[in-house]
Coordinates of C-alpha atoms and ligand atoms in Angstrom, one line a residue:
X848 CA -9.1 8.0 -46.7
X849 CA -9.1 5.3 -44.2
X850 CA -11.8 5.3 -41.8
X851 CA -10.2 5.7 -38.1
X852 CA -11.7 4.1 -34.9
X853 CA -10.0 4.7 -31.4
X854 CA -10.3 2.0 -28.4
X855 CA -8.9 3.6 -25.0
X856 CA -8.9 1.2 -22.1
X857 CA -9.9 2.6 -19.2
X858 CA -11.8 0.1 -17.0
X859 CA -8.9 -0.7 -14.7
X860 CA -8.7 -0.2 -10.8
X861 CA -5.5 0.9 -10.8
X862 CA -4.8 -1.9 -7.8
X863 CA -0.8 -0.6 -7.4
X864 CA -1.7 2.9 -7.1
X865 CA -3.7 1.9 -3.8
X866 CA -5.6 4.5 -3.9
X867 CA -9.9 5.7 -3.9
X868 CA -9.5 7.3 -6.9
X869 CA -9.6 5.4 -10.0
X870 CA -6.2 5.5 -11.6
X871 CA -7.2 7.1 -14.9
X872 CA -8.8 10.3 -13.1
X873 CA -5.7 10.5 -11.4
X874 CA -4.1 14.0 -12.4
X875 CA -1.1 15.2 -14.5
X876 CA -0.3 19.2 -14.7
X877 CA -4.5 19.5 -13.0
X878 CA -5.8 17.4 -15.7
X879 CA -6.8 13.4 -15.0
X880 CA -5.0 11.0 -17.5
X881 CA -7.3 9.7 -19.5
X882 CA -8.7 13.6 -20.3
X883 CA -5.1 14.3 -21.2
X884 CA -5.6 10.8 -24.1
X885 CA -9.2 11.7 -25.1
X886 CA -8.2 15.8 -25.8
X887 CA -5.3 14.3 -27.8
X888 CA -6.9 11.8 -29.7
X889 CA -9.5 14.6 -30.8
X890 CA -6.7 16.2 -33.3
X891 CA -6.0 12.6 -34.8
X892 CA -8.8 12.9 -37.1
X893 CA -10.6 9.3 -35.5
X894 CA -14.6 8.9 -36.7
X895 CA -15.3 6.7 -33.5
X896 CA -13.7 7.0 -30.2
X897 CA -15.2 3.9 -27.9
X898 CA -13.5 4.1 -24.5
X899 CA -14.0 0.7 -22.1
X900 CA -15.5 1.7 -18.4
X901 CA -15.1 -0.5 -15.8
X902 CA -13.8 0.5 -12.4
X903 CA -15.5 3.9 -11.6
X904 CA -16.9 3.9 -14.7
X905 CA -19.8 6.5 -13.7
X906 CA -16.9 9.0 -12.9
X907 CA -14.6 8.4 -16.3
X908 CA -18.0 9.2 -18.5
X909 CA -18.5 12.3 -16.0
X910 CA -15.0 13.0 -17.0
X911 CA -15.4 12.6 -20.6
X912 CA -18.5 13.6 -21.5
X913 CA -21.1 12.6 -24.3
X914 CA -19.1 13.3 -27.3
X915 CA -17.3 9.3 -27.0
X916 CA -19.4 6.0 -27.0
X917 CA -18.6 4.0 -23.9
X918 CA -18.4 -0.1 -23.5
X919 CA -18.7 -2.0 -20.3
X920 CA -16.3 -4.1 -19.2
X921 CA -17.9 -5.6 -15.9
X922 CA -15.1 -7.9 -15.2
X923 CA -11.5 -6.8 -15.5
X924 CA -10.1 -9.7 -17.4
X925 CA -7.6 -7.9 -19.0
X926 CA -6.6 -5.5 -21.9
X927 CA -7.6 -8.3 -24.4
X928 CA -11.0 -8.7 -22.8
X929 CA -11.2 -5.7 -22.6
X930 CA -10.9 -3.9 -26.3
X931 CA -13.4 -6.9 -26.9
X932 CA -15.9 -4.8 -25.6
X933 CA -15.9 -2.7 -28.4
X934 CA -16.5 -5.4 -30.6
X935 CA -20.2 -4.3 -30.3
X936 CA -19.6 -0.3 -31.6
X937 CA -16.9 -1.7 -34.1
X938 CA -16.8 -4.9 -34.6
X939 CA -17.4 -5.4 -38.6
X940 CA -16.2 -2.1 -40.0
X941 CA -13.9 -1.2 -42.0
X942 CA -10.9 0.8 -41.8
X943 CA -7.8 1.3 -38.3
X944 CA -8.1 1.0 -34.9
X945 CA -5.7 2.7 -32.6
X946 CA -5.6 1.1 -29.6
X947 CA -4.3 3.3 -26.2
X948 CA -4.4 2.8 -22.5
X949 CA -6.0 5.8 -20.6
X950 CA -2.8 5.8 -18.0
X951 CA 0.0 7.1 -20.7
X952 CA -0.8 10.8 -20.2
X953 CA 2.4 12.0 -21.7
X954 CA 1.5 10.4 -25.5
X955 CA 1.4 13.1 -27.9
X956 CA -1.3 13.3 -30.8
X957 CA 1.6 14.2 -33.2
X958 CA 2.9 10.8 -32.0
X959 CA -0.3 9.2 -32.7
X960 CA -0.3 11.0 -36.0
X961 CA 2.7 9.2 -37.0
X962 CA 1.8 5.9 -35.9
X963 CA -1.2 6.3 -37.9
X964 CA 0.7 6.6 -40.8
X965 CA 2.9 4.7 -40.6
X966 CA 0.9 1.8 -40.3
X967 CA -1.9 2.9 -43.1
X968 CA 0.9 3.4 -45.5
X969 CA 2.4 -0.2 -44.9
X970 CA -1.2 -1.8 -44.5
X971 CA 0.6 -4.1 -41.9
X972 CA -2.4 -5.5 -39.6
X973 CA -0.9 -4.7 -36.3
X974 CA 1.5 -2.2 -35.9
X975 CA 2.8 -1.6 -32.2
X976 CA 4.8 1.8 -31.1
X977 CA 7.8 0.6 -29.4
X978 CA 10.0 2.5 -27.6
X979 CA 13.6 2.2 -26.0
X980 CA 13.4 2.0 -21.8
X981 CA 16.8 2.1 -19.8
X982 CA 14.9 0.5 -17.1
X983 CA 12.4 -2.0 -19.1
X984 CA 10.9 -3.7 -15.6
X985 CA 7.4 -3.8 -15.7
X986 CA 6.6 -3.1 -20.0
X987 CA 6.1 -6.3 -22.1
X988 CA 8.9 -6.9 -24.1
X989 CA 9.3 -6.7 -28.1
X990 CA 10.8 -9.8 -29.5
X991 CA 11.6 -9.6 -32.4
X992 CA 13.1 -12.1 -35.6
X993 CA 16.5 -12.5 -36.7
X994 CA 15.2 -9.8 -39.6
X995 CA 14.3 -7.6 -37.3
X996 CA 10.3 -8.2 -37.8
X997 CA 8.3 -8.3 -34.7
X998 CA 7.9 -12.2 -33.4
X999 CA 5.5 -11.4 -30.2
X1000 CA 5.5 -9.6 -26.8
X1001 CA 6.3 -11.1 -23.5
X1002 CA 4.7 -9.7 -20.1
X1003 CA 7.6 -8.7 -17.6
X1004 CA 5.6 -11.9 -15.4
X1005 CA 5.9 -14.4 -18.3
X1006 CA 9.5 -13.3 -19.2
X1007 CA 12.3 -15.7 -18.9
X1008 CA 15.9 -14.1 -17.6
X1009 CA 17.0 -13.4 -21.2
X1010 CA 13.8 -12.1 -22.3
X1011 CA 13.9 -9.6 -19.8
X1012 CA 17.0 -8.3 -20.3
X1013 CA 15.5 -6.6 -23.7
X1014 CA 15.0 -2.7 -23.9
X1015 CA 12.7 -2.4 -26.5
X1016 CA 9.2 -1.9 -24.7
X1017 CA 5.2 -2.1 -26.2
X1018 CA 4.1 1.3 -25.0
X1019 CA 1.0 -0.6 -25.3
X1020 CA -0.1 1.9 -27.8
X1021 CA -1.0 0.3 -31.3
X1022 CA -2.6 -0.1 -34.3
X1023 CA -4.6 -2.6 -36.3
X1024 CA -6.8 -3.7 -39.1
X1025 CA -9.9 -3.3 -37.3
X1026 CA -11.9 -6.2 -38.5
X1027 CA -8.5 -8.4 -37.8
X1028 CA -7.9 -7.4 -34.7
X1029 CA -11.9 -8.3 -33.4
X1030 CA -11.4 -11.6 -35.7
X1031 CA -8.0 -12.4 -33.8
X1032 CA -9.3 -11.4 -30.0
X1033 CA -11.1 -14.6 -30.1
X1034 CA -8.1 -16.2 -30.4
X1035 CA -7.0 -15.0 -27.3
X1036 CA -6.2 -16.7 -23.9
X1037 CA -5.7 -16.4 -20.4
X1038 CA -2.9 -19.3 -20.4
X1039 CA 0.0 -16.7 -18.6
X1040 CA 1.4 -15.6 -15.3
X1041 CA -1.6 -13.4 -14.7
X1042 CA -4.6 -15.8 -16.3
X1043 CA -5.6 -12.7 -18.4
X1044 CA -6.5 -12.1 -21.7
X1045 CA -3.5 -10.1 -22.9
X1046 CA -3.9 -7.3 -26.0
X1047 CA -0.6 -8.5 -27.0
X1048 CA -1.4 -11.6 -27.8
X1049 CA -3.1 -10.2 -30.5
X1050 CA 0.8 -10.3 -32.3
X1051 CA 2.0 -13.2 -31.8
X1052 CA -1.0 -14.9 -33.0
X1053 CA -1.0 -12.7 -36.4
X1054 CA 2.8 -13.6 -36.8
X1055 CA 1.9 -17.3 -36.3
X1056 CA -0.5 -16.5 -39.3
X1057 CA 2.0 -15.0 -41.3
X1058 CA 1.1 -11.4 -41.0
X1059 CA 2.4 -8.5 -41.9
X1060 CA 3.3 -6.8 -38.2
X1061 CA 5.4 -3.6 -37.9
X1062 CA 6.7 -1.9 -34.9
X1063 CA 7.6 1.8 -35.4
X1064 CA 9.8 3.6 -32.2
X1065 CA 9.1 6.3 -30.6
X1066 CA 11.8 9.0 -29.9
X1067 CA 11.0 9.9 -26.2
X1068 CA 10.7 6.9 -24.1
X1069 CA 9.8 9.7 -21.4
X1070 CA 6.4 10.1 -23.6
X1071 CA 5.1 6.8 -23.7
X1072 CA 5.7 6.2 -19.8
X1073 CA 2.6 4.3 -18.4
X1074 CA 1.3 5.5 -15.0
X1075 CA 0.9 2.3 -12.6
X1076 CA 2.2 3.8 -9.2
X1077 CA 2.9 6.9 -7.8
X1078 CA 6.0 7.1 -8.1
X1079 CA 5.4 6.7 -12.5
X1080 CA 2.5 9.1 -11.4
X1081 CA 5.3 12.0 -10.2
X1082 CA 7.7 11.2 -13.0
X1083 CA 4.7 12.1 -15.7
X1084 CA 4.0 14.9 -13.9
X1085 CA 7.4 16.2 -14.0
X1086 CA 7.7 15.6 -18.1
X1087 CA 4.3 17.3 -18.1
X1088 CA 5.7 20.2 -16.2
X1089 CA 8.8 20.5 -18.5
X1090 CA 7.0 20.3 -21.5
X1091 CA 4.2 22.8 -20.8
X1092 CA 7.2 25.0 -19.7
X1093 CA 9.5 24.7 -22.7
X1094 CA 5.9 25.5 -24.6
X1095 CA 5.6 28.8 -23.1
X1096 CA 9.2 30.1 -22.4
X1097 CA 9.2 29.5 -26.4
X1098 CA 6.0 31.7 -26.9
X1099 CA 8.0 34.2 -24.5
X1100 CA 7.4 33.8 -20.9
X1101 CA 10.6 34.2 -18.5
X1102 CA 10.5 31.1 -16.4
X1103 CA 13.3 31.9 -13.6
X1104 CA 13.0 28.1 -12.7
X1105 CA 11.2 25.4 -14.7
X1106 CA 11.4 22.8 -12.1
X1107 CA 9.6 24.4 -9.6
X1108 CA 6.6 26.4 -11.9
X1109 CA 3.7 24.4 -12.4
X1110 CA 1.5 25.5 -15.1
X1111 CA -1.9 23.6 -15.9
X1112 CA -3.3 22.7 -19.2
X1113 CA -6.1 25.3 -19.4
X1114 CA -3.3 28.5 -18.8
X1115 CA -2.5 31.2 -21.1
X1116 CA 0.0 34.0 -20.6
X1117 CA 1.4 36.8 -22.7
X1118 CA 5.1 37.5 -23.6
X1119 CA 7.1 39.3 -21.1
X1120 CA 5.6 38.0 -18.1
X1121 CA 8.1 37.0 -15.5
X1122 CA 7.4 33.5 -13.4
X1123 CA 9.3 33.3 -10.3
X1124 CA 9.9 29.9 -8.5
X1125 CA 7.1 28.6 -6.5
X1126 CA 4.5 30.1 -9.1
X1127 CA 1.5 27.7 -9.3
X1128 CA -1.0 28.2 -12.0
X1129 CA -3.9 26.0 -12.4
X1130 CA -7.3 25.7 -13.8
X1131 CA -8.6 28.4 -16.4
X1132 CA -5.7 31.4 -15.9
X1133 CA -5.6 34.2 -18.6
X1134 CA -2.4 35.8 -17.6
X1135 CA -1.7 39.1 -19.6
X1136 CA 1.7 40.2 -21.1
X1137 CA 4.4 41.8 -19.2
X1138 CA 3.4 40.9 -15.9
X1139 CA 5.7 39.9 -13.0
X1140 CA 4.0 36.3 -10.6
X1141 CA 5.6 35.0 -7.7
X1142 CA 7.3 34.2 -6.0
X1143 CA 5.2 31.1 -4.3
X1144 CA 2.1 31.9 -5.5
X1145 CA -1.1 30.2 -6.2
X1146 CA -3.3 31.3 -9.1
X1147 CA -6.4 29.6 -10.4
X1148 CA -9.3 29.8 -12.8
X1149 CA -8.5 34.0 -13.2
X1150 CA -7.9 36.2 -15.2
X1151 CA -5.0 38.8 -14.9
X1152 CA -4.8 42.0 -17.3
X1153 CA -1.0 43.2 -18.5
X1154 CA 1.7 44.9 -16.2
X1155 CA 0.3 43.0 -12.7
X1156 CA 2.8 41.8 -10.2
X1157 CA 1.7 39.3 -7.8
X1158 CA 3.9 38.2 -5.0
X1159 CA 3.4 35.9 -2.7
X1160 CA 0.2 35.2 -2.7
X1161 CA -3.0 33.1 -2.9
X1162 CA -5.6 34.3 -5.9
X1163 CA -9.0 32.2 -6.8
X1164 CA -11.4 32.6 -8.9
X1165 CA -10.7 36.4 -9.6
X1166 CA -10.3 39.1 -12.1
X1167 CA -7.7 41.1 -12.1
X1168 CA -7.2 44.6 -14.0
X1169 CA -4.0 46.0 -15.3
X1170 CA -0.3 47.4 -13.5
X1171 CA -2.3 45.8 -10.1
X1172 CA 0.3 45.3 -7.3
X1173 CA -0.8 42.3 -4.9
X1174 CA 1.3 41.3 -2.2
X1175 CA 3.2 39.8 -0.5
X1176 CA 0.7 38.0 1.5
X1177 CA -2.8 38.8 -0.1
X1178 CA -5.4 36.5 -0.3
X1179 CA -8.1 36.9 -3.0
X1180 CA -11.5 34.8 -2.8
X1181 CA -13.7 33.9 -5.3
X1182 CA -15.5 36.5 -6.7
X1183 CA -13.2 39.3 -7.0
X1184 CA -12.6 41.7 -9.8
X1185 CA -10.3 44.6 -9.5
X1186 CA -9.7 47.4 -11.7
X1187 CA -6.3 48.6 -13.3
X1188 CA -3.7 50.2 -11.1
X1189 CA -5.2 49.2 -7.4
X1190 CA -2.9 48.1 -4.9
X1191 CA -3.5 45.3 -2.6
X1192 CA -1.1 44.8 0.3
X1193 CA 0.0 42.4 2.7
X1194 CA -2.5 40.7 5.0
X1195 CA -5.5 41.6 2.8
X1196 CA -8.1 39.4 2.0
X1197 CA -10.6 39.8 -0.5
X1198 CA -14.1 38.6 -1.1
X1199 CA -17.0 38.4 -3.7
X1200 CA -15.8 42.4 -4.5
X1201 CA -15.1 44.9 -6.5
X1202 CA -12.5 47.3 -6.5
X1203 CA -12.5 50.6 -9.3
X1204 CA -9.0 51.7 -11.0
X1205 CA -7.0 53.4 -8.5
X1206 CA -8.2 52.0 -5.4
X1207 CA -6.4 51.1 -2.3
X1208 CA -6.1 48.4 0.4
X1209 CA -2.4 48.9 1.3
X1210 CA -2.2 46.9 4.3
X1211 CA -4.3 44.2 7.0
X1212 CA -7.7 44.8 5.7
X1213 CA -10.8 42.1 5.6
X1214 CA -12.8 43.2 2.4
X1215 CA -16.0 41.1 1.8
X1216 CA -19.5 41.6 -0.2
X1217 CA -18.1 44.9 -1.1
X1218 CA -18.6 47.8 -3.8
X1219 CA -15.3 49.9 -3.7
X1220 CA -15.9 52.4 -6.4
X1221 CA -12.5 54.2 -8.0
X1222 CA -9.8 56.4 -6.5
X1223 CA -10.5 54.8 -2.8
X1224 CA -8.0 54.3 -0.1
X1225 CA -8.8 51.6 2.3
X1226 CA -6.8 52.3 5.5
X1227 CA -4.6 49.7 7.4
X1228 CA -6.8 47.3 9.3
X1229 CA -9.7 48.6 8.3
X1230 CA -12.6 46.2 7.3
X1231 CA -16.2 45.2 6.2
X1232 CA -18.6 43.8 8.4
X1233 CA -20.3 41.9 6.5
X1234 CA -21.5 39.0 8.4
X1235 CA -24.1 38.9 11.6
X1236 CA -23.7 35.5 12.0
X1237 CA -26.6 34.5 10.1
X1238 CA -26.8 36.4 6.6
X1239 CA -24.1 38.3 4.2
X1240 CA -24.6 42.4 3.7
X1241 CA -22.9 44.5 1.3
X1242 CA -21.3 47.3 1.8
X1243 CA -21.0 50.2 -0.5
X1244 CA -17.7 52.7 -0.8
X1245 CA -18.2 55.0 -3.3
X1246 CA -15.3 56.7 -5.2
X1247 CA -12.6 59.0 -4.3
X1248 CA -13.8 57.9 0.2
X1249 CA -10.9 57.8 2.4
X1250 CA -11.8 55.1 5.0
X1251 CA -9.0 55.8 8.0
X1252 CA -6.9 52.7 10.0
X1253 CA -8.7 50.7 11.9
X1254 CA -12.0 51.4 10.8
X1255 CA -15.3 48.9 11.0
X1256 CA -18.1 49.0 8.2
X1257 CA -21.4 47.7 9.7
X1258 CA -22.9 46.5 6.5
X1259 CA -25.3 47.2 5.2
X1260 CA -23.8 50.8 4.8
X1261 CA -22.6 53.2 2.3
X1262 CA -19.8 55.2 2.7
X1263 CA -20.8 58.3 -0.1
X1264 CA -18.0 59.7 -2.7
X1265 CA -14.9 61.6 -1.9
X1266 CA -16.1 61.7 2.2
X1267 CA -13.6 60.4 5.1
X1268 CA -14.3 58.0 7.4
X1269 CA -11.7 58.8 10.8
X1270 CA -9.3 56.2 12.0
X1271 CA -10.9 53.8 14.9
X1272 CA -14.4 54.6 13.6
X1273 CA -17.7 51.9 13.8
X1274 CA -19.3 52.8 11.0
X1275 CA -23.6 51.9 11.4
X1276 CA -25.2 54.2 9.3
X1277 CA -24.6 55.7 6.1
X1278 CA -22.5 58.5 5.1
X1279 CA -23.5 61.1 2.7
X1280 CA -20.9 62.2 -0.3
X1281 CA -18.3 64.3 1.3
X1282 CA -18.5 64.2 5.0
X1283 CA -16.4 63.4 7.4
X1284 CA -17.9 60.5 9.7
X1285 CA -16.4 60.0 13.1
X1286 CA -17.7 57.4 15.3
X1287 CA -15.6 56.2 18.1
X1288 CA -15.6 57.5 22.1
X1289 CA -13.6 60.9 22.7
X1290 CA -10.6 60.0 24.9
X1291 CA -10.9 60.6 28.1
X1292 CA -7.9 61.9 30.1
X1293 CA -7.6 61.7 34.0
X1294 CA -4.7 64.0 35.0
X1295 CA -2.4 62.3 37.5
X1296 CA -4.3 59.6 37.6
X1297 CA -1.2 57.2 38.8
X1298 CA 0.4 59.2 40.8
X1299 CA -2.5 58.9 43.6
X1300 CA -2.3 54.8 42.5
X1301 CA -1.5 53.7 46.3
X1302 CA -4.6 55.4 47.8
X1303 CA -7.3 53.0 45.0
Ligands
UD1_2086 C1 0.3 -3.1 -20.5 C2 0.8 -4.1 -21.5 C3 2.3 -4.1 -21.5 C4 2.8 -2.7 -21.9 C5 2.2 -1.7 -20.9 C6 2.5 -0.3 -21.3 C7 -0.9 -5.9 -21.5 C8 -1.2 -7.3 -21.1 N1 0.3 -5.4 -21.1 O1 0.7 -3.5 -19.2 O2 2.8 -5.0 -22.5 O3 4.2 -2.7 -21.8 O4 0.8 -1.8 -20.8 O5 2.2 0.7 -20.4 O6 -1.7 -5.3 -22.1 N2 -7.4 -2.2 -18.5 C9 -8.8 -2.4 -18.7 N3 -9.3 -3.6 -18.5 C10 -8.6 -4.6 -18.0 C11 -7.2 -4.4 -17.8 C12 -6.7 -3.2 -18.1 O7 -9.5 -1.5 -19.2 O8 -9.2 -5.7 -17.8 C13 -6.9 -0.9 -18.8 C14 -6.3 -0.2 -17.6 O9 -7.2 0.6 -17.0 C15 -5.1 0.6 -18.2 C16 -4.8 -0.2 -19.4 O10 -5.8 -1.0 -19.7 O11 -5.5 1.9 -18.6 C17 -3.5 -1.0 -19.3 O12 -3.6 -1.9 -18.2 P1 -2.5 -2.1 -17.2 O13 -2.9 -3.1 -16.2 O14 -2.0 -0.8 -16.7 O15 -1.4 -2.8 -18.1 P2 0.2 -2.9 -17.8 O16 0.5 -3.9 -16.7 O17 0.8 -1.6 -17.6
CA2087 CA1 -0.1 0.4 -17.4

């Protein structure tokens, strides 16, 4: 089999997304683009991915990690100059180079897969994917010979009136002969609207030679969109969105509305499960079967056991058991894990806890640095007090307690199993297993007290 090298161009600022953030971090579905070309390119079967750093380029090998070889491209001189940089990791082997651009996060491997073949099984030296834009503005253009082969590509900036009025677009994904394309790149020059080296120059100079070039179309313009500006930036997210859906509606999910359900990369959920409009899912979410989220709700990096309904509500960094009922209105913070069949109400907000099965917080409770043991029922308004300004306690509730409304738990405390804790209580010290603990002021009555009001 051919050897298979991979060049991704990455070094750019990204000057027309005016923006801090170098372009290729910029995120798609939660993921930045150029993750979204490197996790792709890993199914493609490639012995060598070199990816060209530039711009930023501490933060894109962050990004990346150590399992790619990186090349410096000080200087942005252009995507010619800048696949030269490989020349070092790849110069004089043997075998294809595909050739991508770190801000087309929508390029599929199976895509690449094809192109790949396509162009091994012709042995052309260059082989470009094409595709067919309604609105070309911006892409080089494919010109091609009266026999259809491919003559060169034109920059929108170099392109005369009747140039531009082509469709057919370089994706500016391609591949090449490896050794050609490092022999031709010295060829190249900066003699064009921009004064940069262009990539596709590469092609016209190997038709001027005689070549054998093929360009092979792709079937979704949509995927091989390139991201220069925010408003390409929202259109990729969008086809990102709608493909990620179609993926799991087909695996069995109910998506009430796909337009307005954003699912990241790093989600899974089981069949059955019901996503409302407004459901937000990102990071790593585990999401079990038959379970109903949203609507408007914000999951990320959780886990959620079968049969939970969420509704309107805000979970991070949590794990959640099975049949739960949250919401509307909960909040849960990092470092939560409940149990199967608790119930979490409205205006409750959860923090570095744990809940057992069967537990309770129905309604306005603040739980923090908590151990709720099993069978508990956390009465409205009741909370932890877990925080004396300076250091975190914990406090402990063990199973089967009934804390009433409106109750305080000085932490540290421990409220023992199966006792009660009366409405309006400040609990300071701990409770032994069941008790009843009442710590509030008995209510004073003064008889007639207003009737007498004019003589105070
Ligand atoms: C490029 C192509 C154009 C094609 C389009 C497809 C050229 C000259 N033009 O234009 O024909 O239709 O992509 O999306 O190649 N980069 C570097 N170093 C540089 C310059 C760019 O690493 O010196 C990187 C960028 O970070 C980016 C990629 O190369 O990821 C493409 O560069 P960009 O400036 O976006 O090229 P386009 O103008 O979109
Ligand atoms: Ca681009």
């Amino acid at each position: 089999m051919t050897n298979r090298y991979a060049v991704v161009m990455a070094a750019g600022k990204g000057t027309r997304m005016k923006s801090k953030l170098y372009k290729v971090l910029h995120p798609v579905a939660g993921k930045p683009m150029v993750q979204h070309i490197a996790d792709q390119l890993e199914s493609c079967g490639i012995d060598e991915i070199v990816t060209i750093v530039g711009h930023g380029a501490e933060l894109v090998k962050e990004q990346l990690g150590s399992g790619i070889s990186y090349a410096l491209q000080e200087e942005q001189l252009g995507t010619g100059h800048a696949v030269m940089q490989a020349e070092e990791a790849l110069g004089g082997k043997e075998g294809t180079t595909i050739v991508v651009s770190g801000d087309t996060p929508l390029l599929t491997a199976a895509t690449m897969d094809k192109l790949l073949e396509h162009h091994e099984k012709q042995q052309a030296k260059a082989t470009i994917l094409t595709a067919h834009a309604e609105d070309p503005s911006g892409y080089g253009r494919v010109l091609r010979e009266r026999d259809d082969s491919v003559l060169k590509i034109v920059e929108q900036k170099d392109a005369d009136e009747r140039e531009k009025q082509i469709r057919e677009i370089n994706t500016g994904t391609y591949c090449f002969d490896n050794r050609t394309l490092f022999e031709t790149l010295k060829q190249v020059g900066n003699d064009n609207a921009q004064g940069e080296y262009y990539l596709p120059d590469v092609v016209g100079i190997l038709h001027d030679k005689g070549e054998e070039i093929h360009a092979y179309q792709s079937e979704d313009f949509n995927e091989t969109m390139g991201v220069n500006d925010r408003a390409a930036l929202s259109a990729a997210e969008k086809q990102m969105k709608l493909r990620i859906n179609e993926h799991w509606m087909r695996e069995g999910v109910t998506i009430v509305d796909p337009e307005q359900t954003y699912i990241g990369t790093d989600v899974t959920i089981g069949a059955d499960t019901v996503l409302e409009p407004g459901t937000i899912l990102r990071g790593e979410v585990s999401i079990g079967a038959d379970c109903h989220i949203g609507p408007h709700t914000e999951v990320s990096e959780s886990r959620i056991a079968d049969g939970t309904t969420i509704r309107q509500s805000v979970v991070h960094q949590s794990s959640i058991g099975a049949r739960v009922q949250i919401g509307p209105f909960a909040h849960l913070r990092p470092e939560t894990s409940l149990g199967d069949d608790v119930r979490v109400g409205n205006f409750v907000e959860l923090k570095k806890m744990t809940m057992g099965n069967k537990s309770k917080a129905s309604h306005l409770s603040y739980l923090g640095d908590a151990e709720i043991g099993s069978g508990v029922n956390v009465g409205c308004g009741s909370i932890t007090v877990n925080y004396d300004g300076k250091n975190k306690f914990l406090t402990t509730i063990e199973d089967d307690a009934f804390i009433g409304c409106n109750s305080n738990l000085i932490a540290p405390v421990t409220v023992g199993a199966g006792s009660y804790v009366a409405a309006g209580s400040t609990i300071t010290d701990d409770v032994p297993g069941e008790s009843l603990a009442i710590a509030r002021e008995r209510q004073t009555i003064k008889n007639g007290y207003l009737k007498n009001k004019d003589s105070h």
